[in-house]
CSV table of C-alpha atoms and ligand atoms in Angstrom, one decimal:
chain,number,residue,atom,x,y,z
A,25,MET,CA,183.6,165.8,221.3
A,26,LEU,CA,181.2,165.8,218.6
A,27,ASP,CA,180.2,168.1,215.5
A,28,LYS,CA,177.1,169.5,214.9
A,29,TYR,CA,175.3,165.9,213.4
A,30,GLY,CA,176.1,164.5,216.1
A,31,ARG,CA,179.2,162.0,215.4
A,32,LYS,CA,182.0,161.1,217.7
A,33,ILE,CA,184.8,162.6,216.4
A,34,GLU,CA,188.1,161.0,217.9
A,35,TYR,CA,190.1,160.1,214.8
A,36,MET,CA,193.2,162.9,213.2
A,37,ARG,CA,195.4,162.0,210.1
A,38,VAL,CA,198.2,163.9,210.6
A,39,SER,CA,200.1,164.8,207.7
A,40,ILE,CA,203.5,165.0,208.7
A,41,THR,CA,205.2,165.6,204.9
A,42,ASP,CA,204.0,166.8,201.3
A,43,ARG,CA,207.3,165.0,200.1
A,44,CYS,CA,207.7,161.5,199.3
A,45,ASP,CA,210.0,159.3,197.8
A,46,LEU,CA,207.6,157.4,195.3
A,47,ARG,CA,205.4,159.7,192.8
A,48,CYS,CA,202.2,157.6,192.8
A,49,ARG,CA,200.2,159.2,189.4
A,50,TYR,CA,197.1,159.0,191.1
A,51,CYS,CA,198.3,160.3,194.1
A,52,MET,CA,201.3,163.3,193.3
A,53,PRO,CA,202.8,162.7,190.0
A,54,GLU,CA,206.6,164.3,188.4
A,55,GLY,CA,207.3,167.9,188.8
A,56,ILE,CA,205.2,168.8,191.0
A,57,LYS,CA,207.4,171.7,193.9
A,58,LYS,CA,208.0,171.0,196.8
A,59,VAL,CA,206.6,173.2,199.8
A,60,SER,CA,210.0,174.6,202.1
A,61,MET,CA,210.1,173.8,205.3
A,62,SER,CA,209.5,177.0,206.1
A,63,GLN,CA,205.7,176.2,205.5
A,64,ILE,CA,205.3,172.7,207.6
A,65,LEU,CA,204.4,171.8,210.9
A,66,THR,CA,207.5,171.5,212.8
A,67,TYR,CA,207.2,168.9,215.7
A,68,GLU,CA,206.7,171.3,218.5
A,69,GLU,CA,203.4,172.1,216.7
A,70,ILE,CA,202.7,168.7,215.7
A,71,VAL,CA,202.7,167.6,219.5
A,72,ARG,CA,200.9,170.9,220.6
A,73,ILE,CA,198.2,169.6,217.9
A,74,CYS,CA,197.6,166.3,219.2
A,75,ARG,CA,197.3,167.5,222.5
A,76,ALA,CA,195.3,170.0,222.3
A,77,ALA,CA,192.7,167.7,220.2
A,78,SER,CA,192.9,164.7,222.7
A,79,GLU,CA,191.5,167.5,225.5
A,80,LEU,CA,188.4,167.8,222.7
A,81,GLY,CA,188.6,164.0,222.7
A,82,ILE,CA,190.7,162.6,219.9
A,83,SER,CA,191.9,160.1,220.9
A,84,LYS,CA,193.2,157.6,217.7
A,85,ILE,CA,196.5,159.4,215.5
A,86,LYS,CA,197.0,158.3,212.4
A,87,ILE,CA,200.6,158.8,210.9
A,88,THR,CA,201.2,159.9,206.5
A,89,GLY,CA,202.1,162.5,204.5
A,90,GLY,CA,203.6,162.3,201.9
A,91,GLU,CA,205.8,159.2,203.1
A,92,PRO,CA,205.8,159.7,206.4
A,93,PHE,CA,209.9,158.1,206.6
A,94,VAL,CA,210.7,161.4,204.5
A,95,ARG,CA,210.9,163.5,207.3
A,96,LEU,CA,214.3,162.9,209.8
A,97,GLY,CA,213.2,162.0,212.9
A,98,CYS,CA,209.4,159.9,212.5
A,99,THR,CA,209.8,158.2,215.3
A,100,GLY,CA,210.5,160.6,217.4
A,101,LEU,CA,208.1,162.4,216.4
A,102,MET,CA,205.6,158.8,216.6
A,103,ARG,CA,206.9,158.2,219.8
A,104,ASP,CA,206.0,161.3,222.1
A,105,ILE,CA,202.3,161.6,220.0
A,106,LYS,CA,202.3,157.8,221.7
A,107,ALA,CA,203.0,159.9,225.4
A,108,ILE,CA,200.4,162.5,225.3
A,109,ASP,CA,197.7,161.6,228.1
A,110,GLY,CA,194.9,160.5,225.9
A,111,ILE,CA,196.2,159.6,222.4
A,112,GLU,CA,195.8,155.6,222.4
A,113,GLU,CA,196.3,154.8,219.5
A,114,VAL,CA,199.1,156.2,217.0
A,115,THR,CA,199.3,154.0,213.3
A,116,VAL,CA,201.4,154.9,210.6
A,117,THR,CA,200.7,154.5,206.3
A,118,THR,CA,203.9,153.8,204.7
A,119,ASN,CA,204.6,153.5,201.0
A,120,GLY,CA,206.5,150.2,202.5
A,121,GLN,CA,210.3,151.0,200.5
A,122,THR,CA,211.9,152.7,204.0
A,123,LEU,CA,210.2,150.2,205.9
A,124,GLU,CA,212.7,147.8,206.7
A,125,LYS,CA,214.7,150.2,208.5
A,126,TYR,CA,212.3,151.7,210.8
A,127,ILE,CA,210.1,148.8,211.5
A,128,ASP,CA,212.5,147.6,215.4
A,129,GLU,CA,211.4,151.3,216.6
A,130,LEU,CA,208.4,150.8,215.2
A,131,ARG,CA,207.2,148.1,217.8
A,132,ASP,CA,209.9,149.5,220.3
A,133,ILE,CA,207.9,152.4,220.1
A,134,GLY,CA,204.9,150.6,220.5
A,135,ILE,CA,203.4,151.8,217.6
A,136,ASP,CA,199.6,150.4,217.0
A,137,GLY,CA,199.1,149.7,212.9
A,138,ILE,CA,200.4,149.6,209.5
A,139,ASN,CA,199.1,150.4,206.9
A,140,ILE,CA,201.1,150.0,203.9
A,141,SER,CA,200.5,150.6,199.9
A,142,LEU,CA,200.6,147.7,197.1
A,143,ASP,CA,198.1,148.4,193.7
A,144,THR,CA,199.9,146.0,191.2
A,145,LEU,CA,201.9,142.5,192.4
A,146,ASP,CA,203.7,142.8,188.9
A,147,PRO,CA,207.5,144.4,189.4
A,148,GLU,CA,206.6,146.9,185.6
A,149,ARG,CA,202.9,147.8,186.5
A,150,PHE,CA,204.3,149.0,190.2
A,151,GLU,CA,207.8,150.6,188.3
A,152,TYR,CA,204.6,153.0,186.0
A,153,ILE,CA,202.0,153.8,188.7
A,154,THR,CA,204.8,154.4,191.0
A,155,GLY,CA,207.1,156.0,188.9
A,156,ARG,CA,210.1,155.1,191.0
A,157,GLY,CA,209.3,152.5,193.6
A,158,GLU,CA,211.0,149.3,194.4
A,159,LEU,CA,207.2,146.4,193.9
A,160,GLY,CA,210.5,144.1,196.5
A,161,LYS,CA,210.8,146.3,198.9
A,162,THR,CA,207.1,146.9,199.8
A,163,LEU,CA,206.7,143.1,199.1
A,164,ARG,CA,209.7,142.7,202.5
A,165,ALA,CA,208.0,145.8,204.1
A,166,ILE,CA,205.1,144.1,203.9
A,167,GLU,CA,206.8,140.6,204.8
A,168,LEU,CA,208.4,142.2,207.6
A,169,ALA,CA,205.1,144.5,209.2
A,170,ALA,CA,203.6,141.1,209.4
A,171,GLY,CA,206.2,139.1,211.1
A,172,SER,CA,206.8,141.8,213.9
A,173,GLY,CA,203.0,141.7,215.8
A,174,ILE,CA,202.5,144.8,215.3
A,175,LYS,CA,198.4,144.7,213.1
A,176,THR,CA,198.9,145.2,209.4
A,177,LYS,CA,197.0,146.0,207.5
A,178,ILE,CA,197.1,146.6,203.1
A,179,ASN,CA,196.2,149.2,201.0
A,180,THR,CA,195.3,149.1,197.0
A,181,LEU,CA,193.6,151.3,194.7
A,182,LEU,CA,192.0,149.5,191.4
A,183,GLN,CA,192.3,150.4,188.4
A,184,LYS,CA,190.6,149.7,184.9
A,185,GLU,CA,192.3,147.9,182.9
A,186,PHE,CA,195.5,148.4,185.6
A,187,ASN,CA,195.5,146.6,187.9
A,188,GLU,CA,192.0,144.3,187.9
A,189,ASP,CA,192.9,141.6,187.1
A,190,GLU,CA,194.5,141.3,189.9
A,191,ILE,CA,192.2,141.4,192.1
A,192,LYS,CA,192.2,137.3,194.1
A,193,ASP,CA,196.5,137.2,194.3
A,194,ILE,CA,196.8,140.7,195.9
A,195,ALA,CA,193.1,139.4,197.7
A,196,ALA,CA,195.0,136.3,198.6
A,197,LEU,CA,197.8,138.0,200.7
A,198,ALA,CA,195.6,138.9,203.7
A,199,PHE,CA,195.2,134.5,204.1
A,200,ARG,CA,198.8,135.2,203.4
A,201,TYR,CA,200.5,136.6,206.4
A,202,GLY,CA,196.0,136.3,208.2
A,203,ILE,CA,196.7,140.4,207.9
A,204,ASP,CA,193.5,142.7,206.4
A,205,VAL,CA,194.3,143.6,202.9
A,206,ARG,CA,191.6,146.5,202.1
A,207,PHE,CA,190.2,147.6,199.1
A,208,ILE,CA,189.6,151.4,197.6
A,209,GLU,CA,188.0,153.3,195.7
A,210,MET,CA,189.6,156.2,193.6
A,211,MET,CA,188.4,159.6,194.8
A,212,PRO,CA,189.2,163.0,192.5
A,213,VAL,CA,190.7,164.5,195.0
A,214,GLY,CA,193.9,166.0,193.7
A,215,ALA,CA,196.2,164.7,190.2
A,216,ALA,CA,193.4,161.1,190.7
A,217,ASP,CA,190.4,160.1,187.7
A,218,ALA,CA,187.7,158.5,189.7
A,219,GLU,CA,187.0,157.3,186.8
A,220,THR,CA,189.3,155.0,186.6
A,221,GLY,CA,188.8,153.1,189.1
A,222,LEU,CA,186.5,150.0,189.8
A,223,SER,CA,183.6,150.6,191.2
A,224,ASN,CA,183.5,148.0,195.1
A,225,THR,CA,180.2,146.6,194.4
A,226,GLU,CA,182.3,145.4,191.1
A,227,VAL,CA,185.7,144.0,193.3
A,228,LEU,CA,182.8,142.6,196.2
A,229,LYS,CA,181.6,140.9,193.0
A,230,LYS,CA,184.9,139.3,192.1
A,231,LEU,CA,186.1,138.3,195.6
A,232,MET,CA,183.2,135.9,196.0
A,233,GLU,CA,183.5,134.5,193.0
A,234,ILE,CA,186.8,134.2,193.7
A,235,TRP,CA,185.5,132.5,197.7
A,236,PRO,CA,182.1,131.7,198.0
A,237,ASP,CA,182.4,130.8,201.0
A,238,LEU,CA,184.0,135.3,202.0
A,239,GLU,CA,180.4,136.2,205.1
A,240,PRO,CA,181.0,139.0,206.2
A,241,ASP,CA,182.8,139.9,209.5
A,242,GLY,CA,181.6,142.1,211.8
A,243,SER,CA,184.5,142.7,214.1
A,244,VAL,CA,185.6,146.6,215.0
A,245,HIS,CA,189.3,146.3,212.3
A,246,GLY,CA,190.5,149.9,212.8
A,247,ASN,CA,189.8,153.3,212.6
A,248,GLY,CA,187.5,154.1,209.7
A,249,PRO,CA,184.5,152.4,206.7
A,250,ALA,CA,186.2,149.9,205.7
A,251,VAL,CA,183.6,146.8,205.9
A,252,TYR,CA,185.0,144.0,206.2
A,253,TYR,CA,185.0,139.8,205.2
A,254,ARG,CA,186.3,136.4,205.6
A,255,ARG,CA,186.7,132.9,205.4
A,256,PRO,CA,185.7,130.5,208.3
A,257,GLY,CA,188.4,129.6,209.3
A,258,VAL,CA,190.5,131.2,207.6
A,259,LYS,CA,193.5,133.6,209.7
A,260,GLY,CA,192.7,138.1,207.8
A,261,SER,CA,190.6,139.6,206.1
A,262,ILE,CA,189.6,142.0,202.5
A,263,GLY,CA,188.3,144.8,202.7
A,264,LEU,CA,186.4,147.5,200.8
A,265,ILE,CA,186.0,151.2,201.8
A,266,SER,CA,183.5,152.7,199.3
A,267,ALA,CA,183.4,156.3,199.5
A,268,ILE,CA,182.5,156.7,196.0
A,269,HIS,CA,180.1,154.3,195.7
A,270,GLY,CA,178.2,153.5,199.7
A,271,LYS,CA,179.0,156.7,201.2
A,272,PHE,CA,179.5,156.1,204.9
A,273,CYS,CA,179.6,160.0,205.8
A,274,GLN,CA,177.2,159.5,208.1
A,275,TYR,CA,179.7,157.5,210.9
A,276,CYS,CA,182.8,159.3,210.0
A,277,ASN,CA,185.0,159.5,212.2
A,278,ARG,CA,188.0,161.7,212.1
A,279,VAL,CA,189.5,164.8,210.5
A,280,ARG,CA,192.3,165.6,208.7
A,281,LEU,CA,195.6,168.2,209.6
A,282,THR,CA,198.5,168.9,206.9
A,283,SER,CA,201.8,169.5,206.5
A,284,GLN,CA,201.3,173.1,206.9
A,285,GLY,CA,199.3,173.3,209.0
A,286,GLN,CA,195.2,173.4,207.7
A,287,LEU,CA,192.7,171.0,209.8
A,288,LYS,CA,190.2,169.6,206.6
A,289,PRO,CA,187.5,168.4,208.6
A,290,CYS,CA,186.5,167.1,205.3
A,291,LEU,CA,188.2,165.6,202.7
A,292,GLY,CA,186.5,166.4,200.2
A,293,PHE,CA,186.3,170.1,200.2
A,294,ASP,CA,188.6,172.7,199.7
A,295,THR,CA,187.7,174.4,203.6
A,296,GLY,CA,189.9,174.4,206.2
A,297,THR,CA,190.9,176.3,209.2
A,298,ASP,CA,194.1,177.4,209.3
A,299,LEU,CA,195.9,176.5,212.7
A,300,MET,CA,199.1,179.1,211.9
A,301,PRO,CA,198.1,181.4,212.8
A,302,VAL,CA,197.4,180.4,216.0
A,303,LEU,CA,200.6,178.3,217.0
A,304,LYS,CA,202.8,181.8,215.4
A,305,ARG,CA,200.0,183.5,219.1
A,306,PRO,CA,201.4,182.8,222.6
A,307,HIS,CA,199.9,180.4,224.3
A,308,ASP,CA,199.9,179.4,228.5
A,309,GLU,CA,199.9,175.8,229.5
A,310,THR,CA,195.8,175.2,229.0
A,311,ASP,CA,196.9,176.3,225.5
A,312,HIS,CA,192.8,177.3,225.2
A,313,GLU,CA,192.7,180.2,222.1
A,314,LEU,CA,193.7,176.9,220.0
A,315,LYS,CA,191.0,174.5,221.4
A,316,GLU,CA,188.6,177.4,220.4
A,317,VAL,CA,190.0,176.9,217.1
A,318,LEU,CA,189.7,172.7,217.2
A,319,ARG,CA,186.9,173.0,218.9
A,320,LYS,CA,184.9,175.0,216.0
A,321,ALA,CA,186.0,173.4,213.4
A,322,ILE,CA,185.4,169.7,214.2
A,323,ILE,CA,181.7,171.1,215.5
A,324,ASP,CA,181.4,172.3,211.6
A,325,LYS,CA,182.6,169.2,209.7
A,326,PRO,CA,180.3,169.1,206.6
A,327,LYS,CA,177.8,166.4,206.8
A,328,ALA,CA,178.9,164.9,203.1
A,329,HIS,CA,181.7,164.6,201.0
A,330,SER,CA,180.7,166.0,197.9
A,331,PHE,CA,181.2,163.4,195.4
A,332,SER,CA,179.3,161.4,192.7
A,333,ASN,CA,178.3,158.3,192.2
A,334,GLU,CA,180.5,159.1,189.1
A,335,GLY,CA,183.3,159.9,190.9
A,336,ASN,CA,183.3,163.5,190.1
A,337,ALA,CA,183.8,166.8,192.2
A,338,SER,CA,181.3,169.1,193.1
A,339,ASP,CA,182.5,172.8,192.5
A,340,HIS,CA,184.2,173.0,195.5
A,341,ALA,CA,186.4,170.2,195.3
A,342,GLU,CA,189.1,170.3,197.3
A,343,GLN,CA,191.9,170.3,194.3
A,344,ARG,CA,195.1,170.1,196.7
A,345,LEU,CA,196.9,166.5,196.0
A,346,MET,CA,196.3,163.8,198.3
A,347,SER,CA,200.4,163.7,199.4
A,348,GLN,CA,199.6,167.5,200.5
A,349,ILE,CA,196.0,166.2,202.5
A,350,GLY,CA,198.0,162.0,203.6
A,351,GLY,CA,195.1,160.3,202.2
B,406,SAM,N1,202.7,157.1,201.5
B,406,SAM,C1,201.5,156.5,202.3
B,406,SAM,C2,201.0,155.4,201.2
B,406,SAM,O1,201.2,155.9,200.4
B,406,SAM,O2,200.7,155.0,202.0
B,406,SAM,C3,200.8,157.8,202.8
B,406,SAM,C4,200.6,158.8,202.3
B,406,SAM,S1,198.8,158.2,201.4
B,406,SAM,C5,198.8,159.6,200.0
B,406,SAM,C6,197.6,157.7,201.8
B,406,SAM,C7,197.1,156.6,200.7
B,406,SAM,O3,196.2,157.3,200.7
B,406,SAM,C8,197.5,155.8,199.8
B,406,SAM,O4,197.1,154.1,200.1
B,406,SAM,C9,197.5,156.2,198.8
B,406,SAM,O5,197.2,155.5,197.4
B,406,SAM,C10,195.7,156.8,198.9
B,406,SAM,N2,195.3,158.2,197.7
B,406,SAM,C11,196.5,158.2,197.0
B,406,SAM,N3,195.4,158.9,196.7
B,406,SAM,C12,194.3,158.4,195.8
B,406,SAM,C13,192.9,159.0,195.9
B,406,SAM,N4,192.8,159.5,194.2
B,406,SAM,N5,191.6,158.3,196.0
B,406,SAM,C14,191.5,157.6,196.9
B,406,SAM,N6,193.2,156.7,197.7
B,406,SAM,C15,194.2,157.4,197.6
B,407,SF4,FE1,203.8,159.6,197.6
B,407,SF4,FE2,201.6,157.8,199.0
B,407,SF4,FE3,201.0,159.6,197.4
B,407,SF4,FE4,202.6,156.9,196.6
B,407,SF4,S1,200.2,157.3,197.6
B,407,SF4,S2,203.2,159.4,196.0
B,407,SF4,S3,203.6,156.5,198.0
B,407,SF4,S4,202.3,159.5,199.0
């Protein structure tokens, strides 16, 4: 469906848990209290929301978190969402730490894409930034996903004086595996200090110095606002998601569902619609009330986020952690 600015909203990111097996410093630092399971949407409620959303024109779903694979039974949920009429694509975002266990099942379900987050190729830096992760597991996940035939993307957040010296080595994974590597600008949400983030204008400059043959890749790679570059005759692309320095709000096609049942129309604001009350009321097959609440929330999506070019947030900026919202 269209929102009030005429944007076609067809993509919903669904955070199925706020829990995670890692503690990335900018996302879910140590010491965060868990939300009790009674406050988290059940799988039945998530499927119900996806079904209602599909009737309003949402055709693409991203399963995210926290870390989706820490929630028991998450692959069953993915299977159920895949089976909804009108849902054309179900993809998942993961830190890759446990992907090895699930990769065969994901292929069997017919999952349409796997995004794996990787900020560094240095084991010590990896442990530092993720709090407790093992680089080897995420690298293995990338290898398995790339070899599985499922569309695979790597997501990287670059930070000044932390991993900016790794642009070349991380980007080179795109050409090594024939996949997409995307550099995402740090957003001032939750625990993140966007001023530590690197601008993608600088990243592109560095990439062009390394590979002067890089050229814009006009083909559509997914649901998002990434701008892609490729090298003639070489498989794999490098994407830039420039939320801060290349505001793309006029093309925004998405809404977000938090694990606690809030429909967030824009990542940049602390506003949203609590779906819990309507989910708890009796409903019939048409689920009319839920659809009307979703419709209103989508129509009223804000025109644009309010992050400044310096990465500052406005008074109504989202204070919750990215692990609660799903990225
Ligand atoms: N645990 C999964 C993972 O790490 O891919 C899924 C959830 S995580 C919140 C989704 C994505 O959000 C990750 O790629 C992460 O790097 C990104 N992210 C977290 N905080 C961010 C921020 N402040 N700005 C931009 N991206 C962020
Ligand atoms: Fe967990 Fe992903 Fe956030 Fe890291 S970025 S703490 S892996 S949810």
